[in-house]
PDB file of C-alpha atoms in Angstrom:
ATOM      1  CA  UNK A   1     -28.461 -12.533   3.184  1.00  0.00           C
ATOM      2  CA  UNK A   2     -25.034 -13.499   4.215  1.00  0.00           C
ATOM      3  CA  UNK A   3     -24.408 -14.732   0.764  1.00  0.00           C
ATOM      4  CA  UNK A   4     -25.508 -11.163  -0.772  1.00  0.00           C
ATOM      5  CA  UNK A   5     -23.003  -9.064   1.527  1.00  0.00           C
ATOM      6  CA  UNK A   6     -19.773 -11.757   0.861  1.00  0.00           C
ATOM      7  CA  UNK A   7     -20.805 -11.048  -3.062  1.00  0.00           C
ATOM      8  CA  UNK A   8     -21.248  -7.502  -2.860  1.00  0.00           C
ATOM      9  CA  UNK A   9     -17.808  -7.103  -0.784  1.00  0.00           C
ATOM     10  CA  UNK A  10     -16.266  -9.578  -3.483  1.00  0.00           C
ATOM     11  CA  UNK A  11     -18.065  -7.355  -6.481  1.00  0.00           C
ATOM     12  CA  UNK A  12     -16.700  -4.033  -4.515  1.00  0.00           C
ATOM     13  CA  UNK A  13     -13.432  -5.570  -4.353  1.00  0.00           C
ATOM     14  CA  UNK A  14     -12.922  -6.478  -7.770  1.00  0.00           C
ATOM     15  CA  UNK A  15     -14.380  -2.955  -9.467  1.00  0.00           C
ATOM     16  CA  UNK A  16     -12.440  -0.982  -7.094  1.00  0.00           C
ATOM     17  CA  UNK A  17      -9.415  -2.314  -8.536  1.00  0.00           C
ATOM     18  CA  UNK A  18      -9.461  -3.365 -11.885  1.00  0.00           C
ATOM     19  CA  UNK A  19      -7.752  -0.170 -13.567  1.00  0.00           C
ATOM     20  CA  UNK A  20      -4.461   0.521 -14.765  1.00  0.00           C
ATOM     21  CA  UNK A  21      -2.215   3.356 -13.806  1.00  0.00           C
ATOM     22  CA  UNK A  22      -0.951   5.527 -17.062  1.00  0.00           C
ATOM     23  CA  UNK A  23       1.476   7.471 -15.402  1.00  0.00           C
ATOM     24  CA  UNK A  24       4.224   7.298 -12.189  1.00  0.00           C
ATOM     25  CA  UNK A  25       4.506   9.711  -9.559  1.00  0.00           C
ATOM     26  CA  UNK A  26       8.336  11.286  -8.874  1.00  0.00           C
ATOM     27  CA  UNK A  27      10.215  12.989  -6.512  1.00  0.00           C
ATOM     28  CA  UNK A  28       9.162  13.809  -2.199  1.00  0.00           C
ATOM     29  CA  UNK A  29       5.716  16.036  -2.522  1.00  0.00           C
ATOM     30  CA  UNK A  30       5.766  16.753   1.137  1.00  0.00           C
ATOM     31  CA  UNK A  31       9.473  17.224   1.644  1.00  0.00           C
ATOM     32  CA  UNK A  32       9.571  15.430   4.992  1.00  0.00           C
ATOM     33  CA  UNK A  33      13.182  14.719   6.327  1.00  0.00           C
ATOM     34  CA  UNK A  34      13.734  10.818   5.773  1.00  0.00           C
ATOM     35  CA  UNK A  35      17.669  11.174   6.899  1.00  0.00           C
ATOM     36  CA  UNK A  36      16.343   9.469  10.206  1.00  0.00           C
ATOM     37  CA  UNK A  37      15.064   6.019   7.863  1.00  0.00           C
ATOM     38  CA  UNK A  38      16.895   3.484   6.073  1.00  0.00           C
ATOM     39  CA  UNK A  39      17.554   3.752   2.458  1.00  0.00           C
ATOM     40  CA  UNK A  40      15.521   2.099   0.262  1.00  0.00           C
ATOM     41  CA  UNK A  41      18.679   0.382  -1.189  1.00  0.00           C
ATOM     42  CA  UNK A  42      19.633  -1.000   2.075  1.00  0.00           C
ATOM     43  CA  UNK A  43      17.546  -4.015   1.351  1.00  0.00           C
ATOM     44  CA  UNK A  44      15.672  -6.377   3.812  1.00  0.00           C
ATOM     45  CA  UNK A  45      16.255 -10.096   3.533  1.00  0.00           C
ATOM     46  CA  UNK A  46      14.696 -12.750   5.723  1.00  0.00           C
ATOM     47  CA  UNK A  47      13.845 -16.577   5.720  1.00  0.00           C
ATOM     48  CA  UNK A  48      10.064 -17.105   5.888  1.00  0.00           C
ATOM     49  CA  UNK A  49      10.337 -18.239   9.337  1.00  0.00           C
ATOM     50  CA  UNK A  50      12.006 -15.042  10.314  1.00  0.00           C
ATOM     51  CA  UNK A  51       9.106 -12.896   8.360  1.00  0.00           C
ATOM     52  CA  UNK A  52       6.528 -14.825  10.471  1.00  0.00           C
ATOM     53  CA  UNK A  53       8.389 -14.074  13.200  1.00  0.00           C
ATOM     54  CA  UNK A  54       8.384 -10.324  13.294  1.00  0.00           C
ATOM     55  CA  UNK A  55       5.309 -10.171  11.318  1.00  0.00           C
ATOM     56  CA  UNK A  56       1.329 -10.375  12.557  1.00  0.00           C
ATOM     57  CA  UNK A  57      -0.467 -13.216  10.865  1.00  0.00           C
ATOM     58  CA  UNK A  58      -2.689 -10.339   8.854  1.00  0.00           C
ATOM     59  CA  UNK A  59       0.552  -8.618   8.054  1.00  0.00           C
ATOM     60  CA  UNK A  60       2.418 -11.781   6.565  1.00  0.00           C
ATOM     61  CA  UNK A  61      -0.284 -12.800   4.438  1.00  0.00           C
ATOM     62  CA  UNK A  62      -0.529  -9.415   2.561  1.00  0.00           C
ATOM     63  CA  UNK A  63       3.329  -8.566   2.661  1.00  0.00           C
ATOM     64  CA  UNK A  64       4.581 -12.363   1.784  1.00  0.00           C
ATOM     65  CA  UNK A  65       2.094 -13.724  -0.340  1.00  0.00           C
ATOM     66  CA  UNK A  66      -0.373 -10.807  -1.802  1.00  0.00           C
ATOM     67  CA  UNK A  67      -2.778 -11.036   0.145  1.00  0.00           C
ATOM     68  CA  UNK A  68      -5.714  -8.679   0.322  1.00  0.00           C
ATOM     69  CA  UNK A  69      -7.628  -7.359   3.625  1.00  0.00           C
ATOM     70  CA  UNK A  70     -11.395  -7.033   3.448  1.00  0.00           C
ATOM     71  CA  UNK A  71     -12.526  -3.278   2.123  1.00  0.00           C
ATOM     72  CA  UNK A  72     -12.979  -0.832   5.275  1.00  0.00           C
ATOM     73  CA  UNK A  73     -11.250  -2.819   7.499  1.00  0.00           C
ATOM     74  CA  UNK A  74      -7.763  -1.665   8.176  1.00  0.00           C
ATOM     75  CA  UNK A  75      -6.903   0.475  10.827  1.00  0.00           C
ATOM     76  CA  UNK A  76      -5.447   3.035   9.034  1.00  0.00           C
ATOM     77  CA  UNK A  77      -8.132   3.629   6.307  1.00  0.00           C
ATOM     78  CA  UNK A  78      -9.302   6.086   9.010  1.00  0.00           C
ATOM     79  CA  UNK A  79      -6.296   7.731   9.951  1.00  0.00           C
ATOM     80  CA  UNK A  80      -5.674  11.535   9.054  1.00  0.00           C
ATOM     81  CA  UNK A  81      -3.130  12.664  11.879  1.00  0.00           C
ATOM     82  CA  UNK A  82       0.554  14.000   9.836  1.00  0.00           C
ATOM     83  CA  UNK A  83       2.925  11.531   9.404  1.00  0.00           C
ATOM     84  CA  UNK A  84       4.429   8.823   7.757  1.00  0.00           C
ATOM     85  CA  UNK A  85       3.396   5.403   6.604  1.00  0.00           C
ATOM     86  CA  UNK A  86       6.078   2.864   6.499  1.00  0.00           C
ATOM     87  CA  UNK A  87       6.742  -0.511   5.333  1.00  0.00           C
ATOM     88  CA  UNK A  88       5.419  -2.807   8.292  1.00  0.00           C
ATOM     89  CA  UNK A  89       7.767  -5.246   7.165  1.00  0.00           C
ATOM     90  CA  UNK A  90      11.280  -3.284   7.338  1.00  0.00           C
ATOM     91  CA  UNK A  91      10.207   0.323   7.980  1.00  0.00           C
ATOM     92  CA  UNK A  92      11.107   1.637   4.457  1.00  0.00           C
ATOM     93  CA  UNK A  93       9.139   5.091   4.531  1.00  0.00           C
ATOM     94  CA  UNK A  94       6.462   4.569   1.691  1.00  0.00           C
ATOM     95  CA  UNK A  95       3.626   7.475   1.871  1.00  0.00           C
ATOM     96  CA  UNK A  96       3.287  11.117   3.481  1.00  0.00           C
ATOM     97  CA  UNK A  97      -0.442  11.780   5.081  1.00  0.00           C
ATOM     98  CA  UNK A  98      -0.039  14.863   2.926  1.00  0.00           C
ATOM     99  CA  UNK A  99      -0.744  12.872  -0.089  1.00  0.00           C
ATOM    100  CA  UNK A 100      -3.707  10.590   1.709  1.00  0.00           C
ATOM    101  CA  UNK A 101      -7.049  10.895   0.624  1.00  0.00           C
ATOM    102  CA  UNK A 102     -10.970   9.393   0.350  1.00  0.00           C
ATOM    103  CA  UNK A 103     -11.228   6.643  -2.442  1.00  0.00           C
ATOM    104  CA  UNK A 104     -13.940   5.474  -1.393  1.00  0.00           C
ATOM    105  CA  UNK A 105     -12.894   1.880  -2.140  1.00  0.00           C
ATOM    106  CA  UNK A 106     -12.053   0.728   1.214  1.00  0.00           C
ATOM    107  CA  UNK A 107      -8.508   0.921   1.200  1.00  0.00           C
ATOM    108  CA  UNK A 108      -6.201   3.893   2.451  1.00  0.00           C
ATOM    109  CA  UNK A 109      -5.343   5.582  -0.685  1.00  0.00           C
ATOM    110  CA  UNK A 110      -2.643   7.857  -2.096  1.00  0.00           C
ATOM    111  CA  UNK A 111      -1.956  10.080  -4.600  1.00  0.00           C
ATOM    112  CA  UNK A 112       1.767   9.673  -4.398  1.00  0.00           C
ATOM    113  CA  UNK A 113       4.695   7.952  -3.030  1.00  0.00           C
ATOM    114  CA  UNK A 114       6.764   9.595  -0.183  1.00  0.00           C
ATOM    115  CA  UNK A 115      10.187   9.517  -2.710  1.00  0.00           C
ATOM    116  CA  UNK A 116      10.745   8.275  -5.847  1.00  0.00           C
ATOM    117  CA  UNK A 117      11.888   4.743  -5.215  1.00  0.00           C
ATOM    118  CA  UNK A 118      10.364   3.821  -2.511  1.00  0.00           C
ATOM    119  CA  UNK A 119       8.117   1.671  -3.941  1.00  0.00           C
ATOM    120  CA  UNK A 120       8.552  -0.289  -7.533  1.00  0.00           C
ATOM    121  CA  UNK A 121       5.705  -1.449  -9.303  1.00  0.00           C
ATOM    122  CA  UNK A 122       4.844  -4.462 -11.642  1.00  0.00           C
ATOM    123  CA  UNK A 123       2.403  -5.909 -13.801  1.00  0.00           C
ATOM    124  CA  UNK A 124       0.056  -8.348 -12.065  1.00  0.00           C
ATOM    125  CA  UNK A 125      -2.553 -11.167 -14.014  1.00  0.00           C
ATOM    126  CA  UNK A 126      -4.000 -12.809 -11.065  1.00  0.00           C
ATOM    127  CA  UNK A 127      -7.537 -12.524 -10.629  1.00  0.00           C
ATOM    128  CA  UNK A 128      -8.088 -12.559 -14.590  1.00  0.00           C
ATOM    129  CA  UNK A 129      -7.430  -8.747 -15.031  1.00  0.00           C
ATOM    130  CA  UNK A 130      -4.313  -7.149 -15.760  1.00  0.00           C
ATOM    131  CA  UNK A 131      -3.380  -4.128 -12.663  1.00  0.00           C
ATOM    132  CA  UNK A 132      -0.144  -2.743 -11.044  1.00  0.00           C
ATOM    133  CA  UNK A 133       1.036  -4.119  -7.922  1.00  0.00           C
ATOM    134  CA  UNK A 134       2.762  -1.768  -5.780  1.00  0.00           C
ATOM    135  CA  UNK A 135       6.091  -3.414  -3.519  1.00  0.00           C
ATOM    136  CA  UNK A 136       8.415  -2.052  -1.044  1.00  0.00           C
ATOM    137  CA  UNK A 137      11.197  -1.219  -2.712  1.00  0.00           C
ATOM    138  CA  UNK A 138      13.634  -2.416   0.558  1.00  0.00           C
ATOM    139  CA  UNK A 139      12.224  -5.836   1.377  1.00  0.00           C
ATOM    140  CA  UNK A 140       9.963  -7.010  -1.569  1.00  0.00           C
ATOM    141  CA  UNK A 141       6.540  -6.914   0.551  1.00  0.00           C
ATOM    142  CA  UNK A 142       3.403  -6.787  -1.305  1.00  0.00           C
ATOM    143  CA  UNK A 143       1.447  -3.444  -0.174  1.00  0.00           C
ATOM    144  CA  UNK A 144      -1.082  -3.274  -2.846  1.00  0.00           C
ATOM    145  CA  UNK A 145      -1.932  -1.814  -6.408  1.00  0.00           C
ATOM    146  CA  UNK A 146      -1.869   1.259  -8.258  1.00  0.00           C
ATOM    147  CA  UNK A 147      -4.718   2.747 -10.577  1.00  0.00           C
ATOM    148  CA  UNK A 148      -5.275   5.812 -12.798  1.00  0.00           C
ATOM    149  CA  UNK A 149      -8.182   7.239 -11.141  1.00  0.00           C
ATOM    150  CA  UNK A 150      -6.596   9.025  -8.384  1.00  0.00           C
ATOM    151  CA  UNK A 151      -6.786  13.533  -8.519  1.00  0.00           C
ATOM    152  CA  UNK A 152      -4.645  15.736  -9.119  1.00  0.00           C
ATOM    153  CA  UNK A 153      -1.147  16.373  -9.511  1.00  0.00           C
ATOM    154  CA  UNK A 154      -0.603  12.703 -10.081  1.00  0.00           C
ATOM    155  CA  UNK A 155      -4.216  11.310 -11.115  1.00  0.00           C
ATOM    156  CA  UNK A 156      -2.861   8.129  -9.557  1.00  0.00           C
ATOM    157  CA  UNK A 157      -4.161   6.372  -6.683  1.00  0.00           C
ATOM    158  CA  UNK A 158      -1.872   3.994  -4.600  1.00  0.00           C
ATOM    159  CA  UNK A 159      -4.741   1.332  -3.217  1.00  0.00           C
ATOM    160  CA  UNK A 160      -2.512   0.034   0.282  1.00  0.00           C
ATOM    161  CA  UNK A 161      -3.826  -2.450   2.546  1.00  0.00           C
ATOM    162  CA  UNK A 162      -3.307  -1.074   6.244  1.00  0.00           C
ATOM    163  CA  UNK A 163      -1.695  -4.444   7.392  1.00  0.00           C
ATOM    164  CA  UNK A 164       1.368  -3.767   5.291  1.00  0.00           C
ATOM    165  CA  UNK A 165       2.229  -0.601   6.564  1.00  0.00           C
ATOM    166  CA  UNK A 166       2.474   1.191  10.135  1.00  0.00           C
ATOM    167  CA  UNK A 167       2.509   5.252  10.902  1.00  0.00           C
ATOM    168  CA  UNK A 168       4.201   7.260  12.346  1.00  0.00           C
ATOM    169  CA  UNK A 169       3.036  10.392  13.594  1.00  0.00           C
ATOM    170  CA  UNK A 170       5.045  13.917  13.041  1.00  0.00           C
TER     171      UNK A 170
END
């Protein structure tokens, strides 16, 4: 039985994110003031020893070395207050709650970034299947992977893990 579930999770996880994305999403679609965070530019380097430092063992795994948290896990898969998610890693402002929505996959999922480059994006071949990963643009972490079956405006859907990000409410 315990078998069965690890396979089905496994099965989930794979399916849920074996697209590709065809598109890119531009621009701030909530229009939320980010004069208070850093610039994306302003970039975030630290020696691995620092990173495990500030970071939770959960947190450094996905952000430093693409990691993956279990489907329906993360704390913030749940969360549907208005605010903003940020980098957990350097704070870089990454998605708007206003662009949140049900995936169904287990993951908190977006339709868009908060700004345009905020995140960057690159092609990934691990796990046999070619996706979109989806990094912070300030300090390199891993957050997750981008697919083309998100809705409307964007029809993209920005699969995060909840240990690479934190939010903050509005």
């Amino acid at each position: 039985m315990k078998i069965s579930a690890v396979l089905f999770l496994s099965l989930l996880t794979l399916t849920a994110c074996a697209q590709r994305p065809a598109g890119k999403a531009e621009g701030n679609p909530t229009h939320f003031d980010l004069t208070a965070y850093p610039k994306a530019s302003e970039k975030v380097t630290k020696s691995e020893s620092e990173w495990r430092a500030t970071l939770t063992p959960a947190s450094f795994d996905v952000l430093r070395n693409a990691g993956t948290e279990r489907p329906f896990t993360g704390a913030l898969l749940n969360e549907h207050s208005a605010g903003i998610f940020v980098c957990a890693g350097c704070g870089n402002p990454l998605f708007s709650s206003a662009t949140k929505f049900e995936s169904g996959t287990g993951w908190p999922s977006f339709w868009a970034p908060i700004e345009a480059g905020r995140v960057h994006e690159k092609s990934d071949g691990t796990l046999g299947m070619e996706r979109t990963e989806v990094l912070c643009a300030r300090c390199g972490g891993h957050l997750g992977h981008v697919f083309d079956d998100g809705p409307q405006p964007t029809g993209l859907r920005y699969c995060m893990n909840s240990v690479a990000m934190r939010f903050e409410k509005m």
